[in-house]
């Protein structure tokens, strides 16, 4: 009994010490940072720790700066560097006042060289002022669904009011990966910036040590593809990185890191990737165009039913040892779908889960065109007219008149029937009394 109690205490101690959750029953990776997050690009979470806790992201902010800038401008645009762009107290690319740079080169400087002057130049080029650009950054974060993120500058300079969470940073990273112009920048370990009107060629190496061993070779990982690192004195180290093995791509995030025994964020990313790729495999859940659902459509023509298909393919991670894996599907399709319907229009969605954990959602689209029948237009015309108060009043008056007419007609008919059925009274014959008196 004492041995059992001691074992239970050890288990509780280990849980409190690790303070993170692996979604599946596998050997837990050893973690050093305050918060970690591991998921595939569709949002299926494998490891999660303090995913909603706020941290200063440091230089990772530049990833969002470049994301917004590349959405608002052209990569070939030329930017004139001004005094306001310079950032002598921060990491910089030694840009000079009057120097002409392209948006593309500034993006590489901001991500690969972690250059704050390049980030400021992009912000000023797009919005005219850093304050106006920061507003665009926050609007972008909100549009992506990041509820626990706030930006105060374009460079990642330390500010307690500038923060994000591991869960929100994952969302921002997916957006960066999906941006065709930013993706190759995030993957770059070494970059040569061409000669400008005021500078010779520049050579920069990434401080993302997973993809570049130039500054530190302890964390190089051959399957890592890219990402962005950050640091502030108050927030510590932060990292978002992505790697691919076979057809499986994972995103690892570590925040609130330290450098007591090496930079913990890079150590954690290595452990997270190792855990994910060694224990899970990527399989198809559904393929684009798969028939998944059938529903009714009132007043449609030529049919009152429509088949819904998967808008895009979905892959999910399952345990390597699970040969009989199954996915649970939950459909979300409205009951009152109305025509006309255009082929390819989104009419609902289906969410899949594996072992009770969500793996992704796929929009459901119409497989064909459906037009509205004549009855549909009649019903809608009636609904439209009924939306006017005057129509309701007139109908109410007509109903009252109809009731009155029916009541009157009923009363007349009832009276006629009564008259018809009333029996006629027979008159009694009058007899004259004869006088029988004697003469």
Short mmCIF file of C-alpha atoms in Angstrom, two decimals:
data_model
loop_
_atom_site.label_atom_id
_atom_site.label_comp_id
_atom_site.label_asym_id
_atom_site.label_seq_id
_atom_site.Cartn_x
_atom_site.Cartn_y
_atom_site.Cartn_z
CA UNK A 1 0.00 0.00 0.00
CA UNK A 2 2.82 2.41 0.85
CA UNK A 3 4.52 1.65 -2.49
CA UNK A 4 1.28 2.48 -4.37
CA UNK A 5 0.90 5.78 -2.52
CA UNK A 6 4.53 6.66 -3.22
CA UNK A 7 4.09 5.86 -6.92
CA UNK A 8 1.00 8.05 -7.10
CA UNK A 9 2.88 10.95 -5.52
CA UNK A 10 5.67 10.59 -8.08
CA UNK A 11 3.17 10.67 -10.94
CA UNK A 12 1.52 13.82 -9.56
CA UNK A 13 4.94 15.44 -9.12
CA UNK A 14 5.92 14.66 -12.72
CA UNK A 15 2.66 16.11 -14.04
CA UNK A 16 3.15 19.31 -12.06
CA UNK A 17 6.77 19.53 -13.17
CA UNK A 18 6.11 19.13 -16.89
CA UNK A 19 2.95 21.25 -16.80
CA UNK A 20 1.95 20.50 -20.39
CA UNK A 21 -0.35 18.13 -22.20
CA UNK A 22 0.28 15.63 -24.96
CA UNK A 23 -2.96 14.92 -26.77
CA UNK A 24 -2.14 11.27 -27.41
CA UNK A 25 -0.77 8.55 -25.17
CA UNK A 26 2.88 8.63 -26.28
CA UNK A 27 6.19 9.17 -24.50
CA UNK A 28 6.27 12.82 -23.49
CA UNK A 29 9.04 15.04 -24.87
CA UNK A 30 11.29 16.81 -22.37
CA UNK A 31 10.43 20.51 -22.29
CA UNK A 32 12.43 23.49 -20.96
CA UNK A 33 10.50 26.63 -22.00
CA UNK A 34 7.52 27.98 -20.11
CA UNK A 35 5.06 27.22 -22.95
CA UNK A 36 5.09 24.98 -26.01
CA UNK A 37 2.74 24.10 -28.84
CA UNK A 38 2.95 21.46 -31.57
CA UNK A 39 0.39 21.02 -34.35
CA UNK A 40 0.10 20.30 -38.04
CA UNK A 41 -0.85 23.09 -40.44
CA UNK A 42 -4.58 22.24 -40.29
CA UNK A 43 -4.61 22.85 -36.53
CA UNK A 44 -4.51 19.32 -35.13
CA UNK A 45 -2.73 19.78 -31.79
CA UNK A 46 -0.28 17.15 -30.55
CA UNK A 47 1.32 18.99 -27.61
CA UNK A 48 0.01 22.03 -25.78
CA UNK A 49 1.21 23.96 -22.74
CA UNK A 50 -0.14 27.31 -21.58
CA UNK A 51 -1.42 27.89 -25.10
CA UNK A 52 -3.42 30.96 -24.07
CA UNK A 53 -0.83 32.61 -21.83
CA UNK A 54 0.47 35.96 -23.12
CA UNK A 55 4.16 36.44 -23.90
CA UNK A 56 6.23 39.11 -25.60
CA UNK A 57 7.18 37.69 -29.02
CA UNK A 58 10.26 39.85 -29.65
CA UNK A 59 11.56 39.69 -33.22
CA UNK A 60 8.77 37.32 -34.27
CA UNK A 61 6.70 40.50 -34.63
CA UNK A 62 8.67 41.15 -37.83
CA UNK A 63 6.98 38.09 -39.37
CA UNK A 64 3.61 39.82 -38.96
CA UNK A 65 5.09 43.12 -40.18
CA UNK A 66 6.21 41.44 -43.39
CA UNK A 67 2.93 39.54 -43.75
CA UNK A 68 0.91 42.76 -43.63
CA UNK A 69 3.36 44.66 -45.84
CA UNK A 70 3.37 41.97 -48.53
CA UNK A 71 -0.43 41.97 -48.58
CA UNK A 72 -0.60 45.75 -48.94
CA UNK A 73 2.15 46.40 -51.48
CA UNK A 74 4.16 44.89 -54.36
CA UNK A 75 7.49 43.14 -53.75
CA UNK A 76 9.07 45.13 -56.59
CA UNK A 77 8.10 48.51 -55.10
CA UNK A 78 11.03 50.76 -54.29
CA UNK A 79 11.34 52.33 -50.86
CA UNK A 80 13.43 55.39 -49.97
CA UNK A 81 14.98 55.06 -46.51
CA UNK A 82 14.34 58.04 -44.24
CA UNK A 83 15.70 59.11 -40.86
CA UNK A 84 12.60 57.73 -39.19
CA UNK A 85 13.43 54.22 -40.43
CA UNK A 86 16.72 53.98 -38.59
CA UNK A 87 16.94 51.88 -35.42
CA UNK A 88 20.43 52.32 -33.98
CA UNK A 89 19.55 50.76 -30.60
CA UNK A 90 18.12 47.60 -32.16
CA UNK A 91 19.40 44.91 -34.52
CA UNK A 92 19.61 46.54 -37.93
CA UNK A 93 20.79 46.15 -41.52
CA UNK A 94 22.76 49.41 -41.47
CA UNK A 95 20.36 51.07 -43.90
CA UNK A 96 21.29 54.60 -44.90
CA UNK A 97 19.14 57.70 -45.29
CA UNK A 98 18.43 58.14 -49.00
CA UNK A 99 19.14 54.50 -49.84
CA UNK A 100 16.70 52.87 -52.26
CA UNK A 101 15.57 49.33 -51.43
CA UNK A 102 12.88 47.07 -52.84
CA UNK A 103 10.09 45.74 -50.64
CA UNK A 104 11.41 42.24 -51.32
CA UNK A 105 14.93 43.05 -50.09
CA UNK A 106 13.57 44.81 -47.02
CA UNK A 107 11.52 41.71 -46.24
CA UNK A 108 14.62 39.50 -46.39
CA UNK A 109 16.49 41.96 -44.17
CA UNK A 110 13.67 41.96 -41.61
CA UNK A 111 13.33 38.16 -41.43
CA UNK A 112 16.80 36.77 -42.15
CA UNK A 113 18.87 39.56 -40.57
CA UNK A 114 16.20 40.39 -37.97
CA UNK A 115 16.70 44.04 -38.99
CA UNK A 116 14.46 46.56 -37.22
CA UNK A 117 15.32 49.37 -39.64
CA UNK A 118 14.01 47.26 -42.52
CA UNK A 119 10.78 46.51 -40.60
CA UNK A 120 10.26 50.21 -39.90
CA UNK A 121 10.89 51.05 -43.55
CA UNK A 122 8.16 48.61 -44.61
CA UNK A 123 5.75 50.02 -42.04
CA UNK A 124 6.30 53.61 -43.13
CA UNK A 125 6.11 52.70 -46.81
CA UNK A 126 2.74 50.97 -46.39
CA UNK A 127 0.97 53.20 -43.86
CA UNK A 128 2.90 56.47 -43.64
CA UNK A 129 3.50 56.10 -39.91
CA UNK A 130 4.31 53.26 -37.57
CA UNK A 131 1.18 53.91 -35.50
CA UNK A 132 -1.03 53.56 -38.57
CA UNK A 133 0.81 50.39 -39.60
CA UNK A 134 0.46 48.85 -36.13
CA UNK A 135 -3.28 49.36 -36.47
CA UNK A 136 -3.17 47.30 -39.66
CA UNK A 137 -1.21 44.59 -37.83
CA UNK A 138 -3.82 44.36 -35.08
CA UNK A 139 -6.63 44.32 -37.63
CA UNK A 140 -4.92 41.43 -39.42
CA UNK A 141 -4.51 39.49 -36.19
CA UNK A 142 -8.18 39.96 -35.33
CA UNK A 143 -9.23 38.94 -38.85
CA UNK A 144 -7.30 35.69 -38.42
CA UNK A 145 -9.09 35.01 -35.12
CA UNK A 146 -6.28 35.97 -32.73
CA UNK A 147 -8.11 37.20 -29.63
CA UNK A 148 -5.12 37.34 -27.28
CA UNK A 149 -2.68 39.29 -29.44
CA UNK A 150 -1.74 42.96 -29.44
CA UNK A 151 1.00 44.82 -31.28
CA UNK A 152 2.47 48.18 -30.34
CA UNK A 153 5.39 48.41 -32.79
CA UNK A 154 6.60 46.84 -36.04
CA UNK A 155 9.97 45.59 -34.81
CA UNK A 156 9.29 43.52 -31.70
CA UNK A 157 11.00 45.98 -29.38
CA UNK A 158 10.25 45.17 -25.74
CA UNK A 159 6.86 46.46 -24.56
CA UNK A 160 4.67 44.86 -21.92
CA UNK A 161 1.59 45.83 -23.95
CA UNK A 162 2.84 43.88 -26.97
CA UNK A 163 2.00 40.21 -26.63
CA UNK A 164 0.67 37.06 -28.20
CA UNK A 165 0.03 33.47 -27.11
CA UNK A 166 1.31 30.12 -28.40
CA UNK A 167 -2.15 29.39 -29.88
CA UNK A 168 -2.37 32.78 -31.61
CA UNK A 169 1.24 32.56 -32.80
CA UNK A 170 0.39 29.25 -34.44
CA UNK A 171 -2.42 30.96 -36.37
CA UNK A 172 -0.12 33.80 -37.44
CA UNK A 173 2.55 31.31 -38.54
CA UNK A 174 0.09 29.39 -40.72
CA UNK A 175 -0.88 32.67 -42.39
CA UNK A 176 2.81 33.43 -43.03
CA UNK A 177 3.45 29.96 -44.46
CA UNK A 178 0.45 30.33 -46.78
CA UNK A 179 1.67 33.68 -48.13
CA UNK A 180 3.42 32.92 -51.44
CA UNK A 181 5.87 35.83 -51.08
CA UNK A 182 6.67 35.41 -47.39
CA UNK A 183 7.06 31.61 -47.37
CA UNK A 184 10.39 31.53 -49.25
CA UNK A 185 11.74 34.33 -47.05
CA UNK A 186 10.92 32.35 -43.90
CA UNK A 187 12.85 29.38 -45.36
CA UNK A 188 16.03 31.36 -46.13
CA UNK A 189 19.16 30.61 -44.07
CA UNK A 190 21.54 32.88 -45.99
CA UNK A 191 20.75 35.89 -48.15
CA UNK A 192 22.72 38.21 -50.38
CA UNK A 193 21.21 41.67 -50.80
CA UNK A 194 22.24 43.25 -54.07
CA UNK A 195 24.20 46.46 -54.28
CA UNK A 196 22.13 49.61 -53.89
CA UNK A 197 22.69 53.28 -54.68
CA UNK A 198 24.47 53.70 -51.33
CA UNK A 199 25.72 50.26 -50.23
CA UNK A 200 27.68 47.32 -51.61
CA UNK A 201 26.34 43.79 -51.47
CA UNK A 202 25.22 42.67 -48.04
CA UNK A 203 25.41 39.11 -46.70
CA UNK A 204 23.12 37.92 -43.91
CA UNK A 205 22.70 34.65 -42.02
CA UNK A 206 19.53 33.66 -40.22
CA UNK A 207 19.39 33.58 -36.43
CA UNK A 208 16.94 30.70 -36.69
CA UNK A 209 19.47 28.09 -35.60
CA UNK A 210 17.27 25.21 -36.73
CA UNK A 211 17.96 26.06 -40.37
CA UNK A 212 21.27 27.91 -40.08
CA UNK A 213 24.35 26.74 -38.17
CA UNK A 214 26.46 29.79 -38.93
CA UNK A 215 26.09 31.36 -35.47
CA UNK A 216 25.32 28.21 -33.46
CA UNK A 217 25.42 24.63 -34.73
CA UNK A 218 23.93 22.96 -31.64
CA UNK A 219 20.34 23.14 -32.86
CA UNK A 220 20.59 22.54 -36.60
CA UNK A 221 17.80 20.23 -37.79
CA UNK A 222 17.93 18.98 -41.37
CA UNK A 223 14.15 18.59 -41.65
CA UNK A 224 13.44 22.13 -40.44
CA UNK A 225 12.25 24.42 -43.22
CA UNK A 226 11.92 27.84 -41.67
CA UNK A 227 10.43 30.08 -39.03
CA UNK A 228 11.31 33.12 -36.92
CA UNK A 229 12.93 33.60 -33.54
CA UNK A 230 12.60 36.42 -31.04
CA UNK A 231 13.86 37.70 -27.71
CA UNK A 232 13.13 40.46 -25.21
CA UNK A 233 14.72 40.95 -21.77
CA UNK A 234 11.30 40.78 -20.10
CA UNK A 235 9.70 38.07 -22.21
CA UNK A 236 12.67 35.80 -22.76
CA UNK A 237 13.18 33.72 -25.89
CA UNK A 238 10.42 32.84 -28.37
CA UNK A 239 10.39 30.70 -31.49
CA UNK A 240 8.02 29.55 -34.20
CA UNK A 241 9.34 26.97 -36.66
CA UNK A 242 8.05 24.51 -39.22
CA UNK A 243 9.50 21.24 -40.50
CA UNK A 244 8.46 18.52 -42.93
CA UNK A 245 9.14 14.79 -43.07
CA UNK A 246 7.52 12.93 -45.96
CA UNK A 247 4.02 14.33 -46.38
CA UNK A 248 3.76 15.55 -42.79
CA UNK A 249 4.39 19.20 -41.90
CA UNK A 250 4.46 20.31 -38.26
CA UNK A 251 4.69 23.71 -36.58
CA UNK A 252 6.52 23.93 -33.24
CA UNK A 253 6.22 26.95 -30.96
CA UNK A 254 8.11 27.70 -27.74
CA UNK A 255 7.73 30.85 -25.62
CA UNK A 256 9.04 32.15 -22.32
CA UNK A 257 12.40 30.48 -22.91
CA UNK A 258 15.80 31.00 -21.26
CA UNK A 259 19.45 30.27 -22.04
CA UNK A 260 20.58 28.71 -18.76
CA UNK A 261 21.48 25.40 -20.43
CA UNK A 262 21.38 26.42 -24.03
CA UNK A 263 18.52 28.33 -25.66
CA UNK A 264 15.50 26.42 -24.44
CA UNK A 265 13.20 27.37 -27.34
CA UNK A 266 15.46 25.68 -29.91
CA UNK A 267 15.97 22.65 -27.66
CA UNK A 268 12.21 22.35 -27.24
CA UNK A 269 11.55 22.67 -30.97
CA UNK A 270 13.96 19.79 -31.63
CA UNK A 271 12.23 17.64 -29.02
CA UNK A 272 8.76 18.52 -30.29
CA UNK A 273 9.62 17.72 -33.91
CA UNK A 274 11.25 14.45 -32.85
CA UNK A 275 8.15 13.52 -30.85
CA UNK A 276 5.76 14.39 -33.67
CA UNK A 277 7.56 12.73 -36.55
CA UNK A 278 8.53 9.58 -34.66
CA UNK A 279 5.11 8.84 -33.21
CA UNK A 280 2.62 9.99 -35.85
CA UNK A 281 1.90 9.56 -39.53
CA UNK A 282 -0.19 11.69 -41.87
CA UNK A 283 -3.20 10.05 -43.51
CA UNK A 284 -6.04 11.28 -45.71
CA UNK A 285 -9.32 12.05 -43.97
CA UNK A 286 -11.17 13.16 -47.08
CA UNK A 287 -10.29 14.20 -50.62
CA UNK A 288 -11.47 17.21 -52.59
CA UNK A 289 -14.72 16.37 -54.37
CA UNK A 290 -15.69 13.45 -52.12
CA UNK A 291 -19.48 13.06 -51.76
CA UNK A 292 -20.19 13.50 -48.05
CA UNK A 293 -23.78 14.63 -47.50
CA UNK A 294 -27.23 14.95 -49.07
CA UNK A 295 -29.87 17.44 -47.97
CA UNK A 296 -33.28 18.74 -49.03
CA UNK A 297 -33.82 22.06 -50.77
CA UNK A 298 -37.41 23.33 -50.72
CA UNK A 299 -38.97 24.63 -53.93
CA UNK A 300 -35.89 23.77 -56.02
CA UNK A 301 -35.76 22.61 -59.63
CA UNK A 302 -35.05 20.17 -61.26
CA UNK A 303 -34.62 18.34 -57.91
CA UNK A 304 -35.51 19.07 -54.31
CA UNK A 305 -32.31 17.39 -53.06
CA UNK A 306 -28.65 18.31 -53.43
CA UNK A 307 -25.40 16.42 -52.83
CA UNK A 308 -22.65 18.20 -50.88
CA UNK A 309 -18.96 17.50 -51.55
CA UNK A 310 -15.68 18.26 -49.77
CA UNK A 311 -14.30 21.61 -50.91
CA UNK A 312 -10.71 20.55 -50.27
CA UNK A 313 -8.70 17.61 -49.04
CA UNK A 314 -7.88 17.10 -45.37
CA UNK A 315 -5.05 15.14 -43.83
CA UNK A 316 -4.69 14.23 -40.19
CA UNK A 317 -2.12 12.71 -37.88
CA UNK A 318 -2.75 9.30 -36.38
CA UNK A 319 -0.56 7.19 -34.14
CA UNK A 320 1.91 5.02 -36.03
CA UNK A 321 0.70 1.97 -34.12
CA UNK A 322 -2.96 2.58 -34.99
CA UNK A 323 -3.73 0.48 -38.06
CA UNK A 324 -7.52 0.58 -37.60
CA UNK A 325 -7.87 4.32 -37.12
CA UNK A 326 -11.28 5.91 -37.53
CA UNK A 327 -12.42 9.52 -37.76
CA UNK A 328 -15.67 10.81 -36.28
CA UNK A 329 -17.57 13.28 -38.46
CA UNK A 330 -19.93 16.01 -37.25
CA UNK A 331 -21.93 17.76 -39.96
CA UNK A 332 -23.10 21.34 -39.74
CA UNK A 333 -25.64 21.93 -42.50
CA UNK A 334 -28.62 24.33 -42.18
CA UNK A 335 -32.13 22.86 -42.43
CA UNK A 336 -33.54 25.75 -44.47
CA UNK A 337 -31.32 25.90 -47.58
CA UNK A 338 -33.09 27.83 -50.34
CA UNK A 339 -32.61 28.00 -54.10
CA UNK A 340 -31.16 29.16 -56.40
CA UNK A 341 -27.88 27.36 -55.66
CA UNK A 342 -24.69 27.74 -57.66
CA UNK A 343 -22.38 24.77 -58.08
CA UNK A 344 -19.39 25.10 -55.75
CA UNK A 345 -21.11 27.43 -53.26
CA UNK A 346 -20.47 26.61 -49.58
CA UNK A 347 -23.60 25.26 -47.89
CA UNK A 348 -22.18 23.80 -44.68
CA UNK A 349 -19.17 22.09 -43.13
CA UNK A 350 -18.01 18.86 -41.56
CA UNK A 351 -15.67 18.65 -38.56
CA UNK A 352 -13.55 15.55 -37.98
CA UNK A 353 -12.02 14.23 -34.79
CA UNK A 354 -9.65 11.41 -33.92
CA UNK A 355 -9.80 9.72 -30.52
CA UNK A 356 -12.02 12.59 -29.36
CA UNK A 357 -9.57 15.30 -30.46
CA UNK A 358 -10.38 17.68 -33.35
CA UNK A 359 -8.30 17.25 -36.50
CA UNK A 360 -9.88 19.75 -38.89
CA UNK A 361 -12.95 21.15 -40.62
CA UNK A 362 -13.84 20.97 -44.32
CA UNK A 363 -16.40 23.22 -46.05
CA UNK A 364 -19.19 21.41 -47.92
CA UNK A 365 -20.02 22.70 -51.40
CA UNK A 366 -22.92 22.18 -53.81
CA UNK A 367 -22.30 19.53 -56.45
CA UNK A 368 -24.64 21.10 -59.04
CA UNK A 369 -26.74 24.12 -59.94
CA UNK A 370 -30.32 24.24 -58.69
CA UNK A 371 -32.81 26.86 -59.81
CA UNK A 372 -35.92 28.01 -57.99
CA UNK A 373 -39.32 26.59 -58.95
CA UNK A 374 -42.42 28.71 -59.65
CA UNK A 375 -43.76 27.77 -56.24
CA UNK A 376 -40.63 29.26 -54.64
CA UNK A 377 -41.36 32.68 -56.16
CA UNK A 378 -45.03 32.48 -55.14
CA UNK A 379 -44.12 31.63 -51.54
CA UNK A 380 -41.50 34.38 -51.39
CA UNK A 381 -43.87 36.94 -52.91
CA UNK A 382 -46.36 36.12 -50.16
CA UNK A 383 -43.62 36.40 -47.52
CA UNK A 384 -42.55 39.74 -48.96
CA UNK A 385 -46.05 41.18 -48.94
CA UNK A 386 -46.65 39.86 -45.45
CA UNK A 387 -43.63 41.84 -44.21
CA UNK A 388 -45.63 45.10 -44.62
CA UNK A 389 -47.84 46.13 -41.68
CA UNK A 390 -50.49 47.61 -43.97
CA UNK A 391 -50.90 44.24 -45.67
CA UNK A 392 -51.35 42.53 -42.32
CA UNK A 393 -54.00 45.13 -41.37
CA UNK A 394 -55.85 44.70 -44.65
CA UNK A 395 -55.79 40.93 -44.32
CA UNK A 396 -57.09 41.25 -40.76
CA UNK A 397 -59.93 43.50 -41.96
CA UNK A 398 -60.77 41.11 -44.81
CA UNK A 399 -60.83 38.20 -42.37
CA UNK A 400 -63.20 40.15 -40.12
CA UNK A 401 -65.44 40.98 -43.12
CA UNK A 402 -65.39 37.37 -44.22
CA UNK A 403 -66.29 36.22 -40.71
CA UNK A 404 -69.12 38.77 -40.63
CA UNK A 405 -70.42 37.64 -44.04
CA UNK A 406 -70.25 34.00 -43.04
CA UNK A 407 -71.97 34.74 -39.76
CA UNK A 408 -74.69 36.74 -41.54
CA UNK A 409 -75.18 34.03 -44.15
CA UNK A 410 -75.36 31.44 -41.44
CA UNK A 411 -77.91 33.49 -39.52
CA UNK A 412 -80.12 33.96 -42.63
CA UNK A 413 -79.96 30.29 -43.52
CA UNK A 414 -80.72 29.26 -39.97
CA UNK A 415 -83.72 31.62 -39.86
CA UNK A 416 -85.05 30.30 -43.18
CA UNK A 417 -84.80 26.76 -42.01
CA UNK A 418 -86.70 27.56 -38.84
CA UNK A 419 -89.51 29.24 -40.78
CA UNK A 420 -89.77 26.33 -43.11
CA UNK A 421 -90.04 23.81 -40.31
CA UNK A 422 -92.60 25.79 -38.21
CA UNK A 423 -95.94 23.73 -38.05
CA UNK A 424 -99.21 25.31 -39.21
CA UNK A 425 -101.92 25.55 -36.51
CA UNK A 426 -105.39 24.15 -37.55
CA UNK A 427 -108.42 26.38 -37.00
CA UNK A 428 -111.15 24.82 -35.00
CA UNK A 429 -114.60 24.93 -36.79
CA UNK A 430 -117.05 27.32 -35.33
CA UNK A 431 -120.37 25.72 -34.43
CA UNK A 432 -123.38 27.85 -34.00
CA UNK A 433 -125.34 26.90 -31.01
CA UNK A 434 -128.83 25.81 -31.91
CA UNK A 435 -131.76 26.97 -29.85
CA UNK A 436 -133.89 24.04 -28.85
CA UNK A 437 -136.43 26.06 -26.88
CA UNK A 438 -140.05 24.98 -27.31
CA UNK A 439 -142.43 26.98 -29.16
#
